[in-house]
């Protein structure tokens, strides 16, 4: 399997202010998995709950660059081996999530099924799972 990392920047139309500060944009990473002429896409976003050590895009990119050589000999369906490698290398949850998203996207495209169907979910019962409301003056 081939894994490619591509940084991209999202500029917010309006600055978002939450308890940790104000952001006008984010630089994230696309993670692309290629195998059998199918590609799956995931995204790594720097995120930190603690102010002690804020995760950066550069750190995520470095983590991905360090773990990719250990994954390229595997097939996207080798999920247990991939998970074991990610656990052994103690990569951040953002890096794990990006790889997981890319692998699940690859699987959905490979089987030609949307993930909700592949996972046996009822599309009528799928609800939004995360919403961030910014802080603003009344």
PDB file of C-alpha atoms in Angstrom:
ATOM      1  CA  UNK A   1       0.000   0.000   0.000  1.00  0.00           C
ATOM      2  CA  UNK A   2       1.181   3.504  -0.728  1.00  0.00           C
ATOM      3  CA  UNK A   3       0.548   6.348   1.732  1.00  0.00           C
ATOM      4  CA  UNK A   4       0.859  10.011   0.755  1.00  0.00           C
ATOM      5  CA  UNK A   5       0.684  13.064   3.052  1.00  0.00           C
ATOM      6  CA  UNK A   6      -0.484  16.433   1.735  1.00  0.00           C
ATOM      7  CA  UNK A   7      -0.790  19.587   3.899  1.00  0.00           C
ATOM      8  CA  UNK A   8      -3.644  22.016   3.200  1.00  0.00           C
ATOM      9  CA  UNK A   9      -4.944  25.168   4.867  1.00  0.00           C
ATOM     10  CA  UNK A  10      -8.562  25.997   5.614  1.00  0.00           C
ATOM     11  CA  UNK A  11      -9.311  29.681   6.155  1.00  0.00           C
ATOM     12  CA  UNK A  12     -12.374  30.437   8.249  1.00  0.00           C
ATOM     13  CA  UNK A  13     -14.860  32.951   6.873  1.00  0.00           C
ATOM     14  CA  UNK A  14     -15.241  34.273  10.427  1.00  0.00           C
ATOM     15  CA  UNK A  15     -12.740  33.762  13.278  1.00  0.00           C
ATOM     16  CA  UNK A  16     -13.834  31.049  15.725  1.00  0.00           C
ATOM     17  CA  UNK A  17     -13.401  31.833  19.411  1.00  0.00           C
ATOM     18  CA  UNK A  18     -13.654  29.057  21.983  1.00  0.00           C
ATOM     19  CA  UNK A  19     -12.251  28.682  25.511  1.00  0.00           C
ATOM     20  CA  UNK A  20      -8.737  27.903  24.204  1.00  0.00           C
ATOM     21  CA  UNK A  21      -8.489  30.992  21.993  1.00  0.00           C
ATOM     22  CA  UNK A  22      -9.399  32.345  18.557  1.00  0.00           C
ATOM     23  CA  UNK A  23      -8.567  30.719  15.220  1.00  0.00           C
ATOM     24  CA  UNK A  24      -8.791  32.251  11.745  1.00  0.00           C
ATOM     25  CA  UNK A  25      -7.704  29.079   9.963  1.00  0.00           C
ATOM     26  CA  UNK A  26      -6.186  25.633  10.326  1.00  0.00           C
ATOM     27  CA  UNK A  27      -3.463  23.757   8.502  1.00  0.00           C
ATOM     28  CA  UNK A  28      -4.365  20.069   8.341  1.00  0.00           C
ATOM     29  CA  UNK A  29      -3.008  17.007   6.560  1.00  0.00           C
ATOM     30  CA  UNK A  30      -4.636  14.819   3.931  1.00  0.00           C
ATOM     31  CA  UNK A  31      -3.589  11.186   4.273  1.00  0.00           C
ATOM     32  CA  UNK A  32      -4.111   9.206   1.074  1.00  0.00           C
ATOM     33  CA  UNK A  33      -3.909   5.383   0.990  1.00  0.00           C
ATOM     34  CA  UNK A  34      -3.531   3.723  -2.423  1.00  0.00           C
ATOM     35  CA  UNK A  35      -3.829   0.013  -3.230  1.00  0.00           C
ATOM     36  CA  UNK A  36      -5.423  -2.015  -6.038  1.00  0.00           C
ATOM     37  CA  UNK A  37      -6.100   1.163  -8.057  1.00  0.00           C
ATOM     38  CA  UNK A  38      -8.332   2.457  -5.236  1.00  0.00           C
ATOM     39  CA  UNK A  39      -7.532   5.397  -2.992  1.00  0.00           C
ATOM     40  CA  UNK A  40      -8.911   6.273   0.410  1.00  0.00           C
ATOM     41  CA  UNK A  41      -8.636   9.648   2.096  1.00  0.00           C
ATOM     42  CA  UNK A  42      -8.256  10.600   5.753  1.00  0.00           C
ATOM     43  CA  UNK A  43      -7.501  13.866   7.517  1.00  0.00           C
ATOM     44  CA  UNK A  44      -5.221  14.718  10.437  1.00  0.00           C
ATOM     45  CA  UNK A  45      -6.056  17.852  12.372  1.00  0.00           C
ATOM     46  CA  UNK A  46      -3.826  19.201  15.146  1.00  0.00           C
ATOM     47  CA  UNK A  47      -5.797  19.080  18.366  1.00  0.00           C
ATOM     48  CA  UNK A  48      -4.928  19.211  22.020  1.00  0.00           C
ATOM     49  CA  UNK A  49      -7.101  19.249  25.099  1.00  0.00           C
ATOM     50  CA  UNK A  50      -4.185  20.335  27.275  1.00  0.00           C
ATOM     51  CA  UNK A  51      -2.410  23.675  26.971  1.00  0.00           C
ATOM     52  CA  UNK A  52       0.768  21.973  28.270  1.00  0.00           C
ATOM     53  CA  UNK A  53       1.559  20.496  24.866  1.00  0.00           C
ATOM     54  CA  UNK A  54      -0.391  21.677  21.858  1.00  0.00           C
ATOM     55  CA  UNK A  55      -0.125  19.285  18.913  1.00  0.00           C
ATOM     56  CA  UNK A  56       1.056  20.946  15.697  1.00  0.00           C
ATOM     57  CA  UNK A  57       0.660  20.099  12.018  1.00  0.00           C
ATOM     58  CA  UNK A  58       4.433  19.671  11.787  1.00  0.00           C
ATOM     59  CA  UNK A  59       4.419  17.110  14.629  1.00  0.00           C
ATOM     60  CA  UNK A  60       1.608  15.162  12.962  1.00  0.00           C
ATOM     61  CA  UNK A  61       3.474  15.186   9.654  1.00  0.00           C
ATOM     62  CA  UNK A  62       6.635  13.955  11.388  1.00  0.00           C
ATOM     63  CA  UNK A  63       4.696  11.146  13.116  1.00  0.00           C
ATOM     64  CA  UNK A  64       3.184  10.068   9.807  1.00  0.00           C
ATOM     65  CA  UNK A  65       6.553  10.161   8.048  1.00  0.00           C
ATOM     66  CA  UNK A  66       8.036   7.960  10.782  1.00  0.00           C
ATOM     67  CA  UNK A  67       5.255   5.344  10.751  1.00  0.00           C
ATOM     68  CA  UNK A  68       4.581   5.142   6.981  1.00  0.00           C
ATOM     69  CA  UNK A  69       7.660   2.989   6.169  1.00  0.00           C
ATOM     70  CA  UNK A  70       6.347   0.350   8.610  1.00  0.00           C
ATOM     71  CA  UNK A  71       2.921   0.305   6.923  1.00  0.00           C
ATOM     72  CA  UNK A  72       3.726   0.313   3.203  1.00  0.00           C
ATOM     73  CA  UNK A  73       4.404  -3.439   3.006  1.00  0.00           C
ATOM     74  CA  UNK A  74       0.897  -4.139   4.337  1.00  0.00           C
ATOM     75  CA  UNK A  75      -2.455  -4.268   2.551  1.00  0.00           C
ATOM     76  CA  UNK A  76      -5.292  -1.957   3.685  1.00  0.00           C
ATOM     77  CA  UNK A  77      -7.189  -5.049   4.900  1.00  0.00           C
ATOM     78  CA  UNK A  78      -4.357  -5.969   7.319  1.00  0.00           C
ATOM     79  CA  UNK A  79      -6.101  -3.968  10.037  1.00  0.00           C
ATOM     80  CA  UNK A  80      -4.811  -5.910  13.056  1.00  0.00           C
ATOM     81  CA  UNK A  81      -1.207  -5.519  11.930  1.00  0.00           C
ATOM     82  CA  UNK A  82      -1.723  -1.836  11.124  1.00  0.00           C
ATOM     83  CA  UNK A  83      -3.319  -1.209  14.526  1.00  0.00           C
ATOM     84  CA  UNK A  84      -0.505  -3.076  16.291  1.00  0.00           C
ATOM     85  CA  UNK A  85       2.107  -0.904  14.558  1.00  0.00           C
ATOM     86  CA  UNK A  86       0.235   2.293  15.441  1.00  0.00           C
ATOM     87  CA  UNK A  87      -0.023   1.131  19.070  1.00  0.00           C
ATOM     88  CA  UNK A  88       3.679   0.162  19.223  1.00  0.00           C
ATOM     89  CA  UNK A  89       4.817   3.518  17.870  1.00  0.00           C
ATOM     90  CA  UNK A  90       2.555   5.479  20.253  1.00  0.00           C
ATOM     91  CA  UNK A  91       1.405   7.907  17.566  1.00  0.00           C
ATOM     92  CA  UNK A  92      -1.149  10.565  18.483  1.00  0.00           C
ATOM     93  CA  UNK A  93      -4.866   9.926  18.213  1.00  0.00           C
ATOM     94  CA  UNK A  94      -4.998  12.467  15.354  1.00  0.00           C
ATOM     95  CA  UNK A  95      -2.513  10.373  13.360  1.00  0.00           C
ATOM     96  CA  UNK A  96      -4.378   7.148  14.171  1.00  0.00           C
ATOM     97  CA  UNK A  97      -7.692   8.717  13.163  1.00  0.00           C
ATOM     98  CA  UNK A  98      -6.317   9.971   9.831  1.00  0.00           C
ATOM     99  CA  UNK A  99      -5.005   6.522   8.943  1.00  0.00           C
ATOM    100  CA  UNK A 100      -8.244   4.854  10.102  1.00  0.00           C
ATOM    101  CA  UNK A 101     -10.347   7.272   8.019  1.00  0.00           C
ATOM    102  CA  UNK A 102      -8.221   6.647   4.938  1.00  0.00           C
ATOM    103  CA  UNK A 103      -8.436   2.865   5.401  1.00  0.00           C
ATOM    104  CA  UNK A 104     -12.212   2.926   5.932  1.00  0.00           C
ATOM    105  CA  UNK A 105     -12.653   5.236   2.939  1.00  0.00           C
ATOM    106  CA  UNK A 106     -10.530   2.808   0.895  1.00  0.00           C
ATOM    107  CA  UNK A 107     -12.661  -0.140   2.076  1.00  0.00           C
ATOM    108  CA  UNK A 108     -15.935   1.600   1.208  1.00  0.00           C
ATOM    109  CA  UNK A 109     -14.670   2.464  -2.262  1.00  0.00           C
ATOM    110  CA  UNK A 110     -13.202  -1.025  -2.761  1.00  0.00           C
ATOM    111  CA  UNK A 111     -16.512  -2.702  -1.871  1.00  0.00           C
ATOM    112  CA  UNK A 112     -18.546   0.049  -3.566  1.00  0.00           C
ATOM    113  CA  UNK A 113     -20.603   0.513  -0.401  1.00  0.00           C
ATOM    114  CA  UNK A 114     -21.094   3.623   1.719  1.00  0.00           C
ATOM    115  CA  UNK A 115     -19.610   3.106   5.180  1.00  0.00           C
ATOM    116  CA  UNK A 116     -22.953   3.415   6.969  1.00  0.00           C
ATOM    117  CA  UNK A 117     -24.154   0.428   4.948  1.00  0.00           C
ATOM    118  CA  UNK A 118     -20.891  -1.503   5.293  1.00  0.00           C
ATOM    119  CA  UNK A 119     -21.166  -1.107   9.066  1.00  0.00           C
ATOM    120  CA  UNK A 120     -24.835  -2.167   9.090  1.00  0.00           C
ATOM    121  CA  UNK A 121     -26.197   1.205  10.227  1.00  0.00           C
ATOM    122  CA  UNK A 122     -29.618   2.688   9.505  1.00  0.00           C
ATOM    123  CA  UNK A 123     -29.031   5.952   7.631  1.00  0.00           C
ATOM    124  CA  UNK A 124     -32.294   7.375   9.027  1.00  0.00           C
ATOM    125  CA  UNK A 125     -30.886   7.114  12.571  1.00  0.00           C
ATOM    126  CA  UNK A 126     -27.466   8.682  11.948  1.00  0.00           C
ATOM    127  CA  UNK A 127     -27.228  12.031  13.734  1.00  0.00           C
ATOM    128  CA  UNK A 128     -24.531  14.719  13.876  1.00  0.00           C
ATOM    129  CA  UNK A 129     -21.938  13.825  16.495  1.00  0.00           C
ATOM    130  CA  UNK A 130     -20.057  17.081  16.984  1.00  0.00           C
ATOM    131  CA  UNK A 131     -20.911  20.733  16.798  1.00  0.00           C
ATOM    132  CA  UNK A 132     -18.731  23.609  18.021  1.00  0.00           C
ATOM    133  CA  UNK A 133     -20.413  26.875  18.886  1.00  0.00           C
ATOM    134  CA  UNK A 134     -18.075  29.840  19.140  1.00  0.00           C
ATOM    135  CA  UNK A 135     -18.056  32.353  21.977  1.00  0.00           C
ATOM    136  CA  UNK A 136     -19.142  35.817  20.980  1.00  0.00           C
ATOM    137  CA  UNK A 137     -20.332  39.012  22.599  1.00  0.00           C
ATOM    138  CA  UNK A 138     -24.088  39.249  23.290  1.00  0.00           C
TER     139      UNK A 138
END
